[in-house]
């Protein structure tokens, strides 16, 4: 199933996309909902980010290709970390699919992109183990983790290096039924393929 959030007549709704229509949903996918009788074509609505997270974590250094690329830039050996590198991200940085990433005037040219698989948690999760974690995952979407690397190196925190407005494009859909073993993360800039990632750590 493909869930989305969309704008129609200045109102935001959840919907289910079945090509070529979006069916408007009454309620949310994270609680009670029902399908309405209203259906829209994609060209008649504006897709928004598919979810507004209450908490927004990011797991870094999670693609083998990316580990090797960053190691080469830094002149070090590319070794996968033994434990995940987890940090917070800010909602102000989120923008919908196909929106323009705005680079601040005081930023350097050292801007980098990172295609990411985004895991959408569907219910409260705490103290989970590997046996029950899957019960809490609602679905998956895609994102771009844009970084200003000079800021990242010089600032004490990632407040602007990764959390500047528009630095986190996400969506457009949340997929609830996918095979994680067959996923590919393809990064495009102005429709040109820049990276094709298959191997996650």
PDB file of C-alpha atoms in Angstrom:
ATOM      1  CA  UNK A   1       0.000   0.000   0.000  1.00  0.00           C
ATOM      2  CA  UNK A   2       1.234   3.510  -0.819  1.00  0.00           C
ATOM      3  CA  UNK A   3       0.306   6.176   1.721  1.00  0.00           C
ATOM      4  CA  UNK A   4       0.810   9.870   1.122  1.00  0.00           C
ATOM      5  CA  UNK A   5      -0.070  13.319   2.429  1.00  0.00           C
ATOM      6  CA  UNK A   6      -1.364  15.819  -0.068  1.00  0.00           C
ATOM      7  CA  UNK A   7      -2.671  19.353  -0.299  1.00  0.00           C
ATOM      8  CA  UNK A   8      -5.995  20.112  -1.946  1.00  0.00           C
ATOM      9  CA  UNK A   9      -7.641  23.528  -1.740  1.00  0.00           C
ATOM     10  CA  UNK A  10      -5.141  24.583   0.959  1.00  0.00           C
ATOM     11  CA  UNK A  11      -6.020  21.625   3.219  1.00  0.00           C
ATOM     12  CA  UNK A  12      -3.701  18.684   4.021  1.00  0.00           C
ATOM     13  CA  UNK A  13      -5.019  15.110   3.974  1.00  0.00           C
ATOM     14  CA  UNK A  14      -3.711  11.579   4.151  1.00  0.00           C
ATOM     15  CA  UNK A  15      -4.415   9.450   1.134  1.00  0.00           C
ATOM     16  CA  UNK A  16      -3.758   6.081  -0.475  1.00  0.00           C
ATOM     17  CA  UNK A  17      -2.224   6.143  -3.928  1.00  0.00           C
ATOM     18  CA  UNK A  18      -3.327   3.588  -6.519  1.00  0.00           C
ATOM     19  CA  UNK A  19      -2.177   4.787  -9.905  1.00  0.00           C
ATOM     20  CA  UNK A  20      -3.553   7.075 -11.255  1.00  0.00           C
ATOM     21  CA  UNK A  21      -5.682   8.147  -8.266  1.00  0.00           C
ATOM     22  CA  UNK A  22      -5.247   9.193  -4.644  1.00  0.00           C
ATOM     23  CA  UNK A  23      -8.148   8.215  -2.398  1.00  0.00           C
ATOM     24  CA  UNK A  24      -8.654  10.690   0.428  1.00  0.00           C
ATOM     25  CA  UNK A  25      -8.588   9.122   3.901  1.00  0.00           C
ATOM     26  CA  UNK A  26     -10.608  10.284   6.889  1.00  0.00           C
ATOM     27  CA  UNK A  27      -8.317   9.937   9.915  1.00  0.00           C
ATOM     28  CA  UNK A  28      -4.666   8.880   9.880  1.00  0.00           C
ATOM     29  CA  UNK A  29      -2.811   5.662   9.063  1.00  0.00           C
ATOM     30  CA  UNK A  30      -1.479   5.652  12.634  1.00  0.00           C
ATOM     31  CA  UNK A  31      -4.919   5.363  14.217  1.00  0.00           C
ATOM     32  CA  UNK A  32      -8.471   4.824  13.064  1.00  0.00           C
ATOM     33  CA  UNK A  33      -9.298   5.769   9.492  1.00  0.00           C
ATOM     34  CA  UNK A  34     -11.735   5.098   6.701  1.00  0.00           C
ATOM     35  CA  UNK A  35     -11.663   5.668   2.976  1.00  0.00           C
ATOM     36  CA  UNK A  36     -13.721   8.553   1.665  1.00  0.00           C
ATOM     37  CA  UNK A  37     -15.507   8.699  -1.674  1.00  0.00           C
ATOM     38  CA  UNK A  38     -13.165  11.451  -2.879  1.00  0.00           C
ATOM     39  CA  UNK A  39     -10.472  10.549  -5.403  1.00  0.00           C
ATOM     40  CA  UNK A  40      -7.991  12.853  -7.093  1.00  0.00           C
ATOM     41  CA  UNK A  41      -5.511  12.566  -9.918  1.00  0.00           C
ATOM     42  CA  UNK A  42      -1.893  13.300  -9.034  1.00  0.00           C
ATOM     43  CA  UNK A  43      -1.813  16.375 -11.237  1.00  0.00           C
ATOM     44  CA  UNK A  44      -4.750  17.874  -9.321  1.00  0.00           C
ATOM     45  CA  UNK A  45      -3.041  17.841  -5.900  1.00  0.00           C
ATOM     46  CA  UNK A  46       0.295  18.821  -4.382  1.00  0.00           C
ATOM     47  CA  UNK A  47       2.135  16.033  -2.580  1.00  0.00           C
ATOM     48  CA  UNK A  48       3.499  16.952   0.851  1.00  0.00           C
ATOM     49  CA  UNK A  49       6.005  15.119   3.053  1.00  0.00           C
ATOM     50  CA  UNK A  50       4.347  11.762   3.821  1.00  0.00           C
ATOM     51  CA  UNK A  51       4.632  12.096   7.605  1.00  0.00           C
ATOM     52  CA  UNK A  52       5.533  14.757  10.171  1.00  0.00           C
ATOM     53  CA  UNK A  53       7.614  12.856  12.735  1.00  0.00           C
ATOM     54  CA  UNK A  54       7.291  13.535  16.440  1.00  0.00           C
ATOM     55  CA  UNK A  55      10.894  12.378  16.792  1.00  0.00           C
ATOM     56  CA  UNK A  56      13.308  12.344  13.872  1.00  0.00           C
ATOM     57  CA  UNK A  57      16.400  10.160  14.219  1.00  0.00           C
ATOM     58  CA  UNK A  58      19.100   9.568  11.631  1.00  0.00           C
ATOM     59  CA  UNK A  59      21.475   6.619  11.490  1.00  0.00           C
ATOM     60  CA  UNK A  60      24.730   7.613   9.844  1.00  0.00           C
ATOM     61  CA  UNK A  61      27.451   5.624   8.120  1.00  0.00           C
ATOM     62  CA  UNK A  62      25.057   2.891   7.061  1.00  0.00           C
ATOM     63  CA  UNK A  63      25.911   2.276   3.396  1.00  0.00           C
ATOM     64  CA  UNK A  64      29.101   0.423   2.500  1.00  0.00           C
ATOM     65  CA  UNK A  65      29.545   2.518  -0.654  1.00  0.00           C
ATOM     66  CA  UNK A  66      29.250   5.719   1.378  1.00  0.00           C
ATOM     67  CA  UNK A  67      31.739   4.493   4.001  1.00  0.00           C
ATOM     68  CA  UNK A  68      34.314   3.834   1.272  1.00  0.00           C
ATOM     69  CA  UNK A  69      33.638   7.142  -0.492  1.00  0.00           C
ATOM     70  CA  UNK A  70      34.003   9.243   2.673  1.00  0.00           C
ATOM     71  CA  UNK A  71      37.118   7.298   3.711  1.00  0.00           C
ATOM     72  CA  UNK A  72      38.734   8.004   0.341  1.00  0.00           C
ATOM     73  CA  UNK A  73      38.005  11.734   0.680  1.00  0.00           C
ATOM     74  CA  UNK A  74      39.592  11.753   4.147  1.00  0.00           C
ATOM     75  CA  UNK A  75      42.514   9.528   3.138  1.00  0.00           C
ATOM     76  CA  UNK A  76      41.692   6.778   5.620  1.00  0.00           C
ATOM     77  CA  UNK A  77      40.673   3.131   5.467  1.00  0.00           C
ATOM     78  CA  UNK A  78      36.950   2.530   4.924  1.00  0.00           C
ATOM     79  CA  UNK A  79      35.831   0.340   7.819  1.00  0.00           C
ATOM     80  CA  UNK A  80      32.203  -0.195   8.812  1.00  0.00           C
ATOM     81  CA  UNK A  81      31.430   0.970  12.374  1.00  0.00           C
ATOM     82  CA  UNK A  82      30.700  -1.661  15.027  1.00  0.00           C
ATOM     83  CA  UNK A  83      27.720   0.292  16.381  1.00  0.00           C
ATOM     84  CA  UNK A  84      25.247   2.680  14.713  1.00  0.00           C
ATOM     85  CA  UNK A  85      25.933   6.419  14.585  1.00  0.00           C
ATOM     86  CA  UNK A  86      22.575   7.872  15.666  1.00  0.00           C
ATOM     87  CA  UNK A  87      21.620  11.543  15.835  1.00  0.00           C
ATOM     88  CA  UNK A  88      18.631  13.878  15.771  1.00  0.00           C
ATOM     89  CA  UNK A  89      17.325  15.776  12.787  1.00  0.00           C
ATOM     90  CA  UNK A  90      14.954  18.753  12.788  1.00  0.00           C
ATOM     91  CA  UNK A  91      11.508  18.898  11.168  1.00  0.00           C
ATOM     92  CA  UNK A  92      12.135  22.397   9.798  1.00  0.00           C
ATOM     93  CA  UNK A  93      14.590  20.822   7.344  1.00  0.00           C
ATOM     94  CA  UNK A  94      11.919  18.580   5.783  1.00  0.00           C
ATOM     95  CA  UNK A  95      10.573  19.382   2.326  1.00  0.00           C
ATOM     96  CA  UNK A  96       8.420  17.328  -0.067  1.00  0.00           C
ATOM     97  CA  UNK A  97       9.648  15.312  -3.017  1.00  0.00           C
ATOM     98  CA  UNK A  98      10.616  17.477  -6.021  1.00  0.00           C
ATOM     99  CA  UNK A  99      10.902  20.673  -3.960  1.00  0.00           C
ATOM    100  CA  UNK A 100      14.032  22.795  -4.393  1.00  0.00           C
ATOM    101  CA  UNK A 101      16.887  22.507  -1.901  1.00  0.00           C
ATOM    102  CA  UNK A 102      17.916  26.038  -0.918  1.00  0.00           C
ATOM    103  CA  UNK A 103      21.624  26.538  -0.218  1.00  0.00           C
ATOM    104  CA  UNK A 104      22.236  29.421   2.240  1.00  0.00           C
ATOM    105  CA  UNK A 105      24.337  32.328   0.974  1.00  0.00           C
ATOM    106  CA  UNK A 106      26.927  31.822   3.705  1.00  0.00           C
ATOM    107  CA  UNK A 107      27.365  28.115   2.965  1.00  0.00           C
ATOM    108  CA  UNK A 108      30.463  26.772   1.257  1.00  0.00           C
ATOM    109  CA  UNK A 109      30.457  24.770  -1.950  1.00  0.00           C
ATOM    110  CA  UNK A 110      31.152  21.644   0.083  1.00  0.00           C
ATOM    111  CA  UNK A 111      27.549  20.419  -0.061  1.00  0.00           C
ATOM    112  CA  UNK A 112      26.946  16.675  -0.200  1.00  0.00           C
ATOM    113  CA  UNK A 113      23.890  14.494  -0.630  1.00  0.00           C
ATOM    114  CA  UNK A 114      23.128  11.105   0.925  1.00  0.00           C
ATOM    115  CA  UNK A 115      20.215   8.982  -0.211  1.00  0.00           C
ATOM    116  CA  UNK A 116      18.562   7.314   2.757  1.00  0.00           C
ATOM    117  CA  UNK A 117      15.962   4.664   3.475  1.00  0.00           C
ATOM    118  CA  UNK A 118      13.494   6.200   5.959  1.00  0.00           C
ATOM    119  CA  UNK A 119      11.794   3.880   8.451  1.00  0.00           C
ATOM    120  CA  UNK A 120       8.374   5.114   9.599  1.00  0.00           C
ATOM    121  CA  UNK A 121       7.469   3.925  13.093  1.00  0.00           C
ATOM    122  CA  UNK A 122       3.723   3.392  13.419  1.00  0.00           C
ATOM    123  CA  UNK A 123       3.252   3.198  17.176  1.00  0.00           C
ATOM    124  CA  UNK A 124       5.026   4.001  20.418  1.00  0.00           C
ATOM    125  CA  UNK A 125       8.238   2.002  20.634  1.00  0.00           C
ATOM    126  CA  UNK A 126      10.458   1.611  23.674  1.00  0.00           C
ATOM    127  CA  UNK A 127      12.798  -1.074  24.987  1.00  0.00           C
ATOM    128  CA  UNK A 128      12.301  -3.238  21.906  1.00  0.00           C
ATOM    129  CA  UNK A 129      14.271  -6.319  20.985  1.00  0.00           C
ATOM    130  CA  UNK A 130      14.861  -7.980  17.630  1.00  0.00           C
ATOM    131  CA  UNK A 131      11.816 -10.214  18.105  1.00  0.00           C
ATOM    132  CA  UNK A 132       9.195  -7.454  18.352  1.00  0.00           C
ATOM    133  CA  UNK A 133      10.720  -4.522  16.478  1.00  0.00           C
ATOM    134  CA  UNK A 134       8.931  -5.398  13.230  1.00  0.00           C
ATOM    135  CA  UNK A 135       5.539  -5.001  14.922  1.00  0.00           C
ATOM    136  CA  UNK A 136       6.222  -1.279  15.304  1.00  0.00           C
ATOM    137  CA  UNK A 137       7.321  -0.467  11.758  1.00  0.00           C
ATOM    138  CA  UNK A 138       4.514   1.032   9.694  1.00  0.00           C
ATOM    139  CA  UNK A 139       6.411   1.336   6.428  1.00  0.00           C
ATOM    140  CA  UNK A 140       9.274   2.921   4.529  1.00  0.00           C
ATOM    141  CA  UNK A 141       9.895   6.015   2.478  1.00  0.00           C
ATOM    142  CA  UNK A 142      12.961   7.673   0.977  1.00  0.00           C
ATOM    143  CA  UNK A 143      14.943  10.737   1.952  1.00  0.00           C
ATOM    144  CA  UNK A 144      17.982  12.851   1.153  1.00  0.00           C
ATOM    145  CA  UNK A 145      20.351  13.794   3.969  1.00  0.00           C
ATOM    146  CA  UNK A 146      21.954  16.988   2.644  1.00  0.00           C
ATOM    147  CA  UNK A 147      25.058  18.175   4.515  1.00  0.00           C
ATOM    148  CA  UNK A 148      27.273  21.258   4.481  1.00  0.00           C
ATOM    149  CA  UNK A 149      30.547  19.534   5.316  1.00  0.00           C
ATOM    150  CA  UNK A 150      32.534  22.629   6.342  1.00  0.00           C
ATOM    151  CA  UNK A 151      29.911  23.491   8.938  1.00  0.00           C
ATOM    152  CA  UNK A 152      29.843  19.859  10.002  1.00  0.00           C
ATOM    153  CA  UNK A 153      33.613  19.900  10.596  1.00  0.00           C
ATOM    154  CA  UNK A 154      33.796  23.275  12.343  1.00  0.00           C
ATOM    155  CA  UNK A 155      30.593  23.523  14.412  1.00  0.00           C
ATOM    156  CA  UNK A 156      30.174  21.731  17.723  1.00  0.00           C
ATOM    157  CA  UNK A 157      26.750  20.408  16.663  1.00  0.00           C
ATOM    158  CA  UNK A 158      24.907  19.672  13.407  1.00  0.00           C
ATOM    159  CA  UNK A 159      22.400  22.493  13.954  1.00  0.00           C
ATOM    160  CA  UNK A 160      23.009  23.998  10.513  1.00  0.00           C
ATOM    161  CA  UNK A 161      25.213  21.452   8.735  1.00  0.00           C
ATOM    162  CA  UNK A 162      22.311  19.020   8.490  1.00  0.00           C
ATOM    163  CA  UNK A 163      19.264  20.855   9.864  1.00  0.00           C
ATOM    164  CA  UNK A 164      19.120  23.935   7.653  1.00  0.00           C
ATOM    165  CA  UNK A 165      15.713  24.583   6.073  1.00  0.00           C
ATOM    166  CA  UNK A 166      15.160  22.334   3.010  1.00  0.00           C
ATOM    167  CA  UNK A 167      18.134  20.033   3.755  1.00  0.00           C
ATOM    168  CA  UNK A 168      15.902  16.968   4.252  1.00  0.00           C
ATOM    169  CA  UNK A 169      13.732  16.147   1.208  1.00  0.00           C
ATOM    170  CA  UNK A 170      11.471  13.172   1.953  1.00  0.00           C
ATOM    171  CA  UNK A 171       8.832  11.078   0.214  1.00  0.00           C
ATOM    172  CA  UNK A 172       6.562  11.121  -1.631  1.00  0.00           C
ATOM    173  CA  UNK A 173       5.045   7.814  -0.440  1.00  0.00           C
ATOM    174  CA  UNK A 174       5.175   5.490   2.545  1.00  0.00           C
ATOM    175  CA  UNK A 175       5.354   1.925   1.242  1.00  0.00           C
ATOM    176  CA  UNK A 176       3.934  -0.652   3.653  1.00  0.00           C
ATOM    177  CA  UNK A 177       4.613  -3.814   1.633  1.00  0.00           C
ATOM    178  CA  UNK A 178       8.151  -4.049   0.286  1.00  0.00           C
ATOM    179  CA  UNK A 179      10.991  -6.560   0.178  1.00  0.00           C
ATOM    180  CA  UNK A 180      13.906  -4.987   2.039  1.00  0.00           C
ATOM    181  CA  UNK A 181      16.348  -7.396   0.422  1.00  0.00           C
ATOM    182  CA  UNK A 182      15.616  -6.065  -3.062  1.00  0.00           C
ATOM    183  CA  UNK A 183      15.746  -2.324  -2.355  1.00  0.00           C
ATOM    184  CA  UNK A 184      17.940   0.131  -4.247  1.00  0.00           C
ATOM    185  CA  UNK A 185      18.506   3.739  -3.245  1.00  0.00           C
ATOM    186  CA  UNK A 186      18.979   5.866  -6.362  1.00  0.00           C
ATOM    187  CA  UNK A 187      20.061   9.493  -5.925  1.00  0.00           C
ATOM    188  CA  UNK A 188      19.336  12.000  -8.669  1.00  0.00           C
ATOM    189  CA  UNK A 189      20.287  15.659  -8.962  1.00  0.00           C
ATOM    190  CA  UNK A 190      18.313  17.508 -11.627  1.00  0.00           C
ATOM    191  CA  UNK A 191      17.219  14.093 -12.980  1.00  0.00           C
ATOM    192  CA  UNK A 192      20.819  12.883 -13.383  1.00  0.00           C
ATOM    193  CA  UNK A 193      21.675   9.678 -11.488  1.00  0.00           C
ATOM    194  CA  UNK A 194      24.516  10.371  -9.045  1.00  0.00           C
ATOM    195  CA  UNK A 195      24.500   7.232  -6.919  1.00  0.00           C
ATOM    196  CA  UNK A 196      22.890   3.794  -6.833  1.00  0.00           C
ATOM    197  CA  UNK A 197      23.195   2.173  -3.416  1.00  0.00           C
ATOM    198  CA  UNK A 198      22.334  -1.453  -2.759  1.00  0.00           C
ATOM    199  CA  UNK A 199      24.452  -2.644   0.132  1.00  0.00           C
ATOM    200  CA  UNK A 200      23.538  -1.433   3.597  1.00  0.00           C
ATOM    201  CA  UNK A 201      25.565  -2.353   6.659  1.00  0.00           C
TER     202      UNK A 201
END
